mmCIF file of C-alpha atoms in Angstrom:
data_model
loop_
_atom_site.group_PDB
_atom_site.id
_atom_site.type_symbol
_atom_site.label_atom_id
_atom_site.label_comp_id
_atom_site.label_asym_id
_atom_site.label_seq_id
_atom_site.Cartn_x
_atom_site.Cartn_y
_atom_site.Cartn_z
ATOM 1 C CA MET C 14 2.683 14.074 -33.214
ATOM 2 C CA LEU C 15 1.773 13.746 -29.956
ATOM 3 C CA GLU C 16 1.765 17.305 -27.265
ATOM 4 C CA GLY C 17 2.483 17.753 -23.806
ATOM 5 C CA LYS C 18 -0.761 19.425 -23.190
ATOM 6 C CA ASP C 19 -3.021 16.321 -24.927
ATOM 7 C CA GLY C 20 -1.279 14.029 -21.718
ATOM 8 C CA GLU C 21 -3.188 12.829 -18.876
ATOM 9 C CA LEU C 22 -2.266 11.485 -15.522
ATOM 10 C CA ARG C 23 -3.913 9.044 -13.263
ATOM 11 C CA ILE C 24 -2.768 8.015 -9.637
ATOM 12 C CA TYR C 25 -4.449 4.487 -8.617
ATOM 13 C CA GLU C 26 -5.141 3.229 -4.865
ATOM 14 C CA TYR C 27 -5.092 -0.587 -4.316
ATOM 15 C CA GLY C 28 -9.292 -1.305 -4.024
ATOM 16 C CA LEU C 29 -10.508 1.714 -2.271
ATOM 17 C CA VAL C 30 -13.786 0.346 -1.102
ATOM 18 C CA ALA C 31 -13.373 -3.565 -0.634
ATOM 19 C CA SER C 32 -15.197 -4.939 2.394
ATOM 20 C CA ASP C 33 -14.037 -5.903 5.750
ATOM 21 C CA ILE C 34 -15.290 -9.554 6.636
ATOM 22 C CA ILE C 35 -15.058 -8.993 10.372
ATOM 23 C CA THR C 36 -18.073 -8.616 12.564
ATOM 24 C CA ASN C 37 -17.333 -6.222 15.225
ATOM 25 C CA GLY C 38 -13.751 -5.561 14.744
ATOM 26 C CA GLY C 39 -13.816 -2.623 16.702
ATOM 27 C CA PHE C 40 -15.403 -4.581 19.899
ATOM 28 C CA SER C 41 -17.934 -2.104 20.453
ATOM 29 C CA ALA C 42 -19.621 -4.445 21.763
ATOM 30 C CA ASP C 43 -18.719 -8.517 23.850
ATOM 31 C CA SER C 44 -19.918 -10.323 21.143
ATOM 32 C CA ASP C 45 -19.090 -12.177 18.126
ATOM 33 C CA TRP C 46 -15.700 -13.538 19.159
ATOM 34 C CA THR C 47 -14.887 -16.602 21.195
ATOM 35 C CA LYS C 48 -12.727 -15.762 23.885
ATOM 36 C CA GLY C 49 -10.308 -18.224 25.309
ATOM 37 C CA THR C 50 -7.461 -17.859 28.249
ATOM 38 C CA ASP C 51 -7.168 -14.545 29.874
ATOM 39 C CA TRP C 52 -9.027 -12.625 26.916
ATOM 40 C CA THR C 53 -11.792 -10.283 27.923
ATOM 41 C CA ILE C 54 -13.737 -7.361 25.690
ATOM 42 C CA SER C 55 -14.363 -4.002 27.277
ATOM 43 C CA ASN C 56 -14.321 -0.440 26.749
ATOM 44 C CA GLY C 57 -13.951 -0.775 22.652
ATOM 45 C CA ALA C 58 -11.051 -3.108 22.723
ATOM 46 C CA ALA C 59 -10.340 -6.898 23.496
ATOM 47 C CA ARG C 60 -7.529 -7.598 25.905
ATOM 48 C CA HIS C 61 -5.479 -10.671 27.388
ATOM 49 C CA GLY C 62 -4.179 -10.839 30.413
ATOM 50 C CA SER C 63 -0.775 -11.660 31.390
ATOM 51 C CA GLY C 64 -1.493 -14.850 32.507
ATOM 52 C CA VAL C 65 -1.070 -18.290 29.971
ATOM 53 C CA THR C 66 -1.386 -18.188 26.450
ATOM 54 C CA GLY C 67 -5.077 -18.106 25.366
ATOM 55 C CA ILE C 68 -6.596 -17.159 22.139
ATOM 56 C CA LEU C 69 -9.562 -14.827 20.702
ATOM 57 C CA THR C 70 -11.325 -16.491 17.476
ATOM 58 C CA GLN C 71 -14.031 -15.404 15.085
ATOM 59 C CA ASN C 72 -15.121 -17.977 12.121
ATOM 60 C CA LEU C 73 -14.919 -16.639 8.589
ATOM 61 C CA THR C 74 -14.979 -18.117 4.901
ATOM 62 C CA LEU C 75 -12.051 -17.553 3.453
ATOM 63 C CA ASP C 76 -11.071 -18.455 0.125
ATOM 64 C CA VAL C 77 -7.935 -20.577 0.367
ATOM 65 C CA ASP C 78 -6.198 -19.870 -3.070
ATOM 66 C CA VAL C 79 -2.124 -19.162 -3.316
ATOM 67 C CA SER C 80 -3.291 -15.793 -5.307
ATOM 68 C CA GLU C 81 -5.701 -14.532 -3.450
ATOM 69 C CA LYS C 82 -3.815 -12.306 -0.393
ATOM 70 C CA TYR C 83 -6.181 -10.685 2.582
ATOM 71 C CA LYS C 84 -5.031 -7.468 3.897
ATOM 72 C CA VAL C 85 -5.250 -7.744 7.945
ATOM 73 C CA GLU C 86 -4.906 -4.412 9.925
ATOM 74 C CA TYR C 87 -5.386 -4.157 13.530
ATOM 75 C CA THR C 88 -3.879 -1.264 16.235
ATOM 76 C CA ILE C 89 -2.330 -2.561 19.333
ATOM 77 C CA SER C 90 -3.290 0.159 21.398
ATOM 78 C CA ALA C 91 -1.645 -0.812 25.051
ATOM 79 C CA VAL C 92 0.959 -3.395 26.189
ATOM 80 C CA THR C 93 1.945 -3.565 29.687
ATOM 81 C CA ALA C 94 3.883 -6.848 29.178
ATOM 82 C CA ALA C 95 5.423 -8.126 26.044
ATOM 83 C CA GLY C 96 5.804 -11.315 26.607
ATOM 84 C CA GLY C 97 5.492 -14.007 24.165
ATOM 85 C CA GLY C 98 3.687 -11.207 22.304
ATOM 86 C CA VAL C 99 0.561 -10.928 20.143
ATOM 87 C CA ASN C 100 -0.007 -12.773 16.490
ATOM 88 C CA ILE C 101 -3.223 -12.909 14.130
ATOM 89 C CA PHE C 102 -3.555 -16.076 12.321
ATOM 90 C CA LEU C 103 -5.520 -16.015 9.253
ATOM 91 C CA GLY C 104 -7.345 -19.773 8.201
ATOM 92 C CA GLY C 105 -4.364 -20.845 9.780
ATOM 93 C CA GLU C 106 -1.498 -18.868 8.620
ATOM 94 C CA ALA C 107 0.205 -16.834 11.105
ATOM 95 C CA GLY C 108 1.300 -12.703 10.482
ATOM 96 C CA THR C 109 3.945 -11.432 12.872
ATOM 97 C CA THR C 110 4.086 -11.343 16.478
ATOM 98 C CA ARG C 111 4.062 -8.251 17.469
ATOM 99 C CA THR C 112 5.574 -6.577 20.965
ATOM 100 C CA ALA C 113 5.074 -3.074 21.097
ATOM 101 C CA PRO C 114 1.994 -0.525 20.510
ATOM 102 C CA GLY C 115 1.475 0.659 17.283
ATOM 103 C CA THR C 116 -1.118 0.108 14.115
ATOM 104 C CA TYR C 117 0.265 -2.965 12.027
ATOM 105 C CA THR C 118 -0.802 -4.385 8.565
ATOM 106 C CA GLU C 119 0.041 -8.098 7.190
ATOM 107 C CA ARG C 120 -0.850 -9.549 3.947
ATOM 108 C CA ILE C 121 -1.599 -13.094 4.612
ATOM 109 C CA ILE C 122 -3.073 -16.247 2.293
ATOM 110 C CA PRO C 123 -4.762 -18.603 4.660
ATOM 111 C CA ARG C 124 -4.317 -22.464 4.636
ATOM 112 C CA PHE C 125 -8.029 -22.828 5.740
ATOM 113 C CA SER C 126 -11.107 -21.587 4.755
ATOM 114 C CA SER C 127 -12.314 -20.486 8.161
ATOM 115 C CA ALA C 128 -11.537 -18.274 10.938
ATOM 116 C CA VAL C 129 -9.461 -15.342 12.120
ATOM 117 C CA THR C 130 -7.359 -16.339 15.374
ATOM 118 C CA ILE C 131 -5.574 -13.550 17.969
ATOM 119 C CA GLN C 132 -3.064 -15.036 19.961
ATOM 120 C CA GLY C 133 -1.935 -13.964 23.175
ATOM 121 C CA GLY C 134 1.289 -15.350 24.281
ATOM 122 C CA ALA C 135 2.349 -16.350 27.938
ATOM 123 C CA SER C 136 2.622 -13.137 30.058
ATOM 124 C CA THR C 137 1.419 -10.918 27.523
ATOM 125 C CA ASP C 138 -1.121 -8.039 28.604
ATOM 126 C CA VAL C 139 -1.666 -6.300 25.574
ATOM 127 C CA SER C 140 -5.086 -4.536 24.029
ATOM 128 C CA ILE C 141 -6.121 -4.731 20.251
ATOM 129 C CA ASP C 142 -8.749 -2.967 18.427
ATOM 130 C CA ASN C 143 -9.726 -1.877 15.146
ATOM 131 C CA VAL C 144 -9.099 -5.423 13.552
ATOM 132 C CA ILE C 145 -10.022 -5.038 9.816
ATOM 133 C CA ILE C 146 -9.463 -7.984 7.141
ATOM 134 C CA ILE C 147 -9.948 -7.168 3.406
ATOM 135 C CA LYS C 148 -10.060 -9.733 0.434
ATOM 136 C CA ASN C 149 -7.463 -7.800 -1.489
ATOM 137 C CA ASP C 150 -9.226 -8.249 -5.192
ATOM 138 C CA SER C 151 -12.819 -7.779 -3.800
ATOM 139 C CA GLY C 152 -12.656 -3.808 -4.222
ATOM 140 C CA THR C 153 -12.509 -1.456 -6.344
ATOM 141 C CA THR C 154 -9.483 0.390 -7.808
ATOM 142 C CA TYR C 155 -10.192 3.705 -7.712
ATOM 143 C CA TYR C 156 -8.293 6.690 -9.663
ATOM 144 C CA LEU C 157 -7.759 10.022 -10.063
ATOM 145 C CA GLU C 158 -7.121 11.943 -13.041
ATOM 146 C CA ALA C 159 -5.322 15.032 -13.820
ATOM 147 C CA LEU C 160 -5.337 16.265 -17.163
ATOM 148 C CA PHE C 161 -2.572 18.375 -18.546
ATOM 149 C CA CYS C 162 -3.087 21.889 -17.940
ATOM 150 C CA GLU C 163 -0.524 24.413 -17.060
ATOM 151 C CA MET C 164 1.035 21.133 -15.520
ATOM 152 C CA ASP C 165 4.486 19.545 -16.270
ATOM 153 C CA PHE C 166 5.751 15.711 -15.332
ATOM 154 C CA SER C 167 8.748 14.017 -15.082
ATOM 155 C CA GLY C 168 9.776 10.433 -14.796
ATOM 156 C CA PRO C 169 12.316 7.551 -16.379
ATOM 157 C CA MET C 170 11.547 5.322 -19.633
ATOM 158 C CA SER C 171 12.591 2.548 -17.870
ATOM 159 C CA ARG C 172 14.698 0.719 -14.789
ATOM 160 C CA PRO C 173 17.876 1.104 -15.108
ATOM 161 C CA ARG C 174 19.855 -2.308 -15.312
ATOM 162 C CA THR C 175 22.391 -4.177 -13.488
ATOM 163 C CA GLU C 176 26.479 -2.631 -14.222
ATOM 164 C CA GLU C 177 28.934 -4.843 -16.190
ATOM 165 C CA ARG C 178 32.088 -5.314 -14.950
ATOM 166 C CA ILE C 179 34.788 -6.426 -17.115
ATOM 167 C CA ILE C 180 37.216 -9.070 -15.740
ATOM 168 C CA MET C 181 40.647 -9.378 -16.435
ATOM 169 C CA ASP C 182 43.750 -11.534 -15.579
ATOM 170 C CA ARG C 183 45.465 -9.338 -12.902
ATOM 171 C CA GLY C 184 44.504 -5.873 -15.155
ATOM 172 C CA ASN C 185 45.482 -7.356 -18.466
ATOM 173 C CA PHE C 186 42.869 -8.001 -21.099
ATOM 174 C CA ASP C 187 43.353 -11.245 -22.707
ATOM 175 C CA THR C 188 40.851 -14.038 -24.613
ATOM 176 C CA ASN C 189 39.534 -14.663 -21.090
ATOM 177 C CA ALA C 190 38.492 -11.485 -20.208
ATOM 178 C CA HIS C 191 34.703 -11.363 -19.663
ATOM 179 C CA TYR C 192 32.153 -9.415 -17.901
ATOM 180 C CA ALA C 193 30.214 -10.223 -14.522
ATOM 181 C CA GLU C 194 27.272 -8.863 -13.857
ATOM 182 C CA GLY C 195 27.273 -6.448 -10.596
ATOM 183 C CA PRO C 196 24.530 -6.313 -7.567
ATOM 184 C CA ASP C 197 21.123 -6.320 -7.983
ATOM 185 C CA ASP C 198 20.799 -2.345 -6.146
ATOM 186 C CA PRO C 199 19.802 -0.560 -10.098
ATOM 187 C CA ARG C 200 17.155 -2.890 -10.010
ATOM 188 C CA TYR C 201 15.319 -2.235 -7.098
ATOM 189 C CA THR C 202 16.861 1.367 -6.207
ATOM 190 C CA PRO C 203 14.013 3.807 -6.062
ATOM 191 C CA ILE C 204 13.533 6.610 -8.848
ATOM 192 C CA PRO C 205 12.774 9.965 -8.609
ATOM 193 C CA LEU C 206 9.362 10.535 -10.619
ATOM 194 C CA SER C 207 8.044 14.610 -10.168
ATOM 195 C CA PHE C 208 4.554 16.415 -11.707
ATOM 196 C CA SER C 209 2.722 19.542 -10.745
ATOM 197 C CA CYS C 210 -0.435 20.741 -11.411
ATOM 198 C CA ARG C 211 -2.768 23.943 -11.477
ATOM 199 C CA LEU C 212 -5.603 23.381 -8.240
ATOM 200 C CA SER C 213 -9.091 23.833 -8.619
ATOM 201 C CA ASP C 214 -12.063 24.609 -6.137
ATOM 202 C CA THR C 215 -12.924 21.397 -6.976
ATOM 203 C CA VAL C 216 -13.164 17.679 -5.026
ATOM 204 C CA ASP C 217 -10.436 16.135 -7.147
ATOM 205 C CA SER C 218 -8.337 19.200 -5.833
ATOM 206 C CA ARG C 219 -8.740 17.785 -2.071
ATOM 207 C CA ALA C 220 -8.447 14.096 -3.278
ATOM 208 C CA ILE C 221 -5.278 14.397 -4.583
ATOM 209 C CA SER C 222 -4.128 17.163 -2.006
ATOM 210 C CA ASP C 223 -5.390 13.972 0.435
ATOM 211 C CA TRP C 224 -3.597 11.611 -1.215
ATOM 212 C CA LEU C 225 -0.236 12.865 -1.276
ATOM 213 C CA SER C 226 0.011 14.223 2.081
ATOM 214 C CA GLY C 227 -0.652 10.735 3.214
ATOM 215 C CA VAL C 228 -3.797 10.332 4.668
ATOM 216 C CA THR C 229 -5.130 6.757 5.125
ATOM 217 C CA ARG C 230 -8.806 7.625 4.583
ATOM 218 C CA LEU C 231 -11.170 9.973 2.559
ATOM 219 C CA SER C 232 -14.459 11.592 3.241
ATOM 220 C CA ASN C 233 -17.454 10.065 1.139
ATOM 221 C CA ILE C 234 -20.176 11.310 -0.211
ATOM 222 C CA ALA C 235 -22.263 9.135 2.208
ATOM 223 C CA GLY C 236 -21.152 11.343 5.018
ATOM 224 C CA GLY C 237 -18.501 8.670 6.360
ATOM 225 C CA THR C 238 -15.003 7.674 5.336
ATOM 226 C CA THR C 239 -12.992 4.943 3.161
ATOM 227 C CA ILE C 240 -9.529 3.694 3.469
ATOM 228 C CA ILE C 241 -7.369 4.364 0.990
ATOM 229 C CA TYR C 242 -5.161 0.654 0.168
ATOM 230 C CA SER C 243 -1.345 1.101 -0.125
ATOM 231 C CA PHE C 244 -0.118 -0.799 -3.395
ATOM 232 C CA ASP C 245 3.607 -1.838 -1.480
ATOM 233 C CA GLY C 246 4.330 -5.419 -1.437
ATOM 234 C CA THR C 247 1.849 -6.184 -4.050
ATOM 235 C CA THR C 248 4.017 -6.232 -7.663
ATOM 236 C CA THR C 249 7.059 -7.693 -8.915
ATOM 237 C CA ILE C 250 10.471 -6.764 -10.595
ATOM 238 C CA ASP C 251 12.001 -9.147 -12.271
ATOM 239 C CA GLY C 252 9.574 -11.841 -11.153
ATOM 240 C CA ASN C 253 10.112 -11.162 -7.766
ATOM 241 C CA THR C 254 7.625 -9.484 -5.580
ATOM 242 C CA LEU C 255 8.728 -6.732 -3.755
ATOM 243 C CA PRO C 256 8.120 -6.394 0.259
ATOM 244 C CA ALA C 257 5.614 -4.151 1.656
ATOM 245 C CA PHE C 258 7.458 -1.392 3.583
ATOM 246 C CA ALA C 259 8.294 -1.980 7.140
ATOM 247 C CA ASP C 260 7.200 1.435 8.249
ATOM 248 C CA THR C 261 3.258 0.821 7.935
ATOM 249 C CA ALA C 262 1.715 4.188 7.923
ATOM 250 C CA LYS C 263 3.691 4.966 4.228
ATOM 251 C CA SER C 264 1.811 4.372 1.220
ATOM 252 C CA SER C 265 2.081 4.098 -2.353
ATOM 253 C CA PHE C 266 0.341 4.240 -5.633
ATOM 254 C CA ARG C 267 0.226 3.376 -9.127
ATOM 255 C CA ILE C 268 0.846 6.332 -11.129
ATOM 256 C CA GLU C 269 -0.010 6.086 -15.431
ATOM 257 C CA MET C 270 0.776 8.697 -17.540
ATOM 258 C CA LYS C 271 -0.427 8.527 -21.242
ATOM 259 C CA TRP C 272 -0.496 11.063 -24.172
ATOM 260 C CA ASP C 273 -3.086 10.976 -26.641
ATOM 261 C CA GLY C 274 -2.310 11.217 -30.165
ATOM 262 C CA THR C 275 -2.718 8.725 -33.309
ATOM 263 C CA ASN C 276 -0.643 6.318 -31.687
ATOM 264 C CA ASP C 277 -0.984 6.598 -27.515
ATOM 265 C CA LEU C 278 1.982 6.940 -25.572
ATOM 266 C CA GLY C 279 2.490 6.418 -22.051
ATOM 267 C CA TYR C 280 4.025 4.746 -19.059
ATOM 268 C CA ARG C 281 3.281 2.681 -15.806
ATOM 269 C CA PHE C 282 5.146 3.314 -12.626
ATOM 270 C CA GLU C 283 4.293 0.619 -9.943
ATOM 271 C CA GLU C 284 4.458 1.285 -6.032
ATOM 272 C CA VAL C 285 5.405 5.290 -6.217
ATOM 273 C CA HIS C 286 5.766 6.880 -2.503
ATOM 274 C CA PHE C 287 5.112 10.228 -2.499
ATOM 275 C CA PRO C 288 7.628 11.173 0.764
ATOM 276 C CA TYR C 289 5.267 13.197 3.737
ATOM 277 C CA GLY C 290 6.941 16.391 4.107
ATOM 278 C CA GLU C 291 8.329 16.578 0.932
ATOM 279 C CA GLN C 292 5.289 17.811 -1.056
ATOM 280 C CA SER C 293 4.008 21.440 -1.149
ATOM 281 C CA ILE C 294 1.784 23.963 -2.343
ATOM 282 C CA THR C 295 2.732 27.219 -3.821
ATOM 283 C CA GLU C 296 0.602 30.186 -4.340
ATOM 284 C CA SER C 297 0.939 32.750 -6.886
ATOM 285 C CA ALA C 298 -0.836 35.477 -8.738
ATOM 286 C CA ASP C 299 -2.756 33.188 -10.881
ATOM 287 C CA GLY C 300 -3.680 30.022 -8.752
ATOM 288 C CA LEU C 301 -2.572 27.577 -6.456
ATOM 289 C CA ILE C 302 0.473 24.914 -7.413
ATOM 290 C CA LEU C 303 0.474 21.647 -6.072
ATOM 291 C CA SER C 304 4.021 20.219 -6.418
ATOM 292 C CA GLY C 305 4.244 16.212 -5.995
ATOM 293 C CA SER C 306 7.916 14.470 -5.571
ATOM 294 C CA GLY C 307 8.005 10.490 -5.438
ATOM 295 C CA GLN C 308 9.808 7.758 -5.543
ATOM 296 C CA ILE C 309 9.507 4.713 -7.724
ATOM 297 C CA TYR C 310 9.839 1.174 -5.954
ATOM 298 C CA GLY C 311 7.710 -0.890 -8.294
ATOM 299 C CA ASP C 312 8.641 -1.187 -12.404
ATOM 300 C CA VAL C 313 8.332 0.995 -15.088
ATOM 301 C CA THR C 314 6.471 -0.251 -18.052
ATOM 302 C CA ARG C 315 4.995 0.825 -21.681
ATOM 303 C CA ILE C 316 1.419 1.306 -21.969
ATOM 304 C CA THR C 317 -0.767 2.000 -24.968
ATOM 305 C CA ALA C 318 -4.068 2.559 -22.490
ATOM 306 C CA PHE C 319 -4.644 2.900 -18.914
ATOM 307 C CA LEU C 320 -5.798 0.348 -16.699
ATOM 308 C CA SER C 321 -9.452 -0.154 -15.109
ATOM 309 C CA GLY C 322 -10.701 1.229 -12.529
ATOM 310 C CA THR C 323 -13.250 3.891 -11.496
ATOM 311 C CA SER C 324 -12.786 7.854 -11.158
ATOM 312 C CA VAL C 325 -12.849 8.735 -7.037
ATOM 313 C CA LEU C 326 -15.073 11.643 -8.340
ATOM 314 C CA ALA C 327 -17.837 9.542 -8.658
ATOM 315 C CA PHE C 328 -17.295 8.242 -4.921
ATOM 316 C CA SER C 329 -16.206 11.599 -3.295
#
């Protein structure tokens, strides 16, 4: 017999310690990049003036494989004249043209094995910094585990199917009556998930509260910070790869819930986003309770064992 007290919940991120393959992505020195027309590097940023189209290039060794996506992150810190915008090409494959300040994320499969190119369009006066390029499968996936000690959980057992609508002849049922499948909305609409747990005075409490509050970096044991990578845009429903969030500041995680017994039972929830501002901590006489309320954007599947990974406690 399975009992709730024997349950475990794990929150996974998408490759916490993948290595950055860019050199001098923060432009701390005027080096490592080949500057084309109208590009300069100074004061911790690369700037393209509002002259003609020009490129900024760094040679890389890339894997050319349809299954190997690279995650490209960068910050546009200033735009004086938008013009044709700025774009990043990885191995000849273009990202999205940007014309406004912000921190952006692209997922790109390169066509060729070398070079990242940043292209500033004609009449575009723009500054860019904090360029990071990471091969998505090169990092270790880390998880945070919560045991069921004064904890509760609520989540679906599967995703809903599309509805069936009966088609009749002008409202009359006859031998030609049949069902027609409704729109795909139920298959892709976010589904609620929630849990709560008691917080102890340990590093795992800090990590789980950080993850649910939307931070993108965790302090690590070496005294630095390490980037948390989101699952959005990495999984499928019915064979269709889900898109990345339009708001690149949002992040999502994989949640796995398993109850131990003679025959273990569990569920995997893909691409769970915890809306910022909707998570809470409640103080009582017995301690602090963290309440997490998420939305499942990905699929829901049965499991009997957790996926492999490394506890974030071994790192933090």
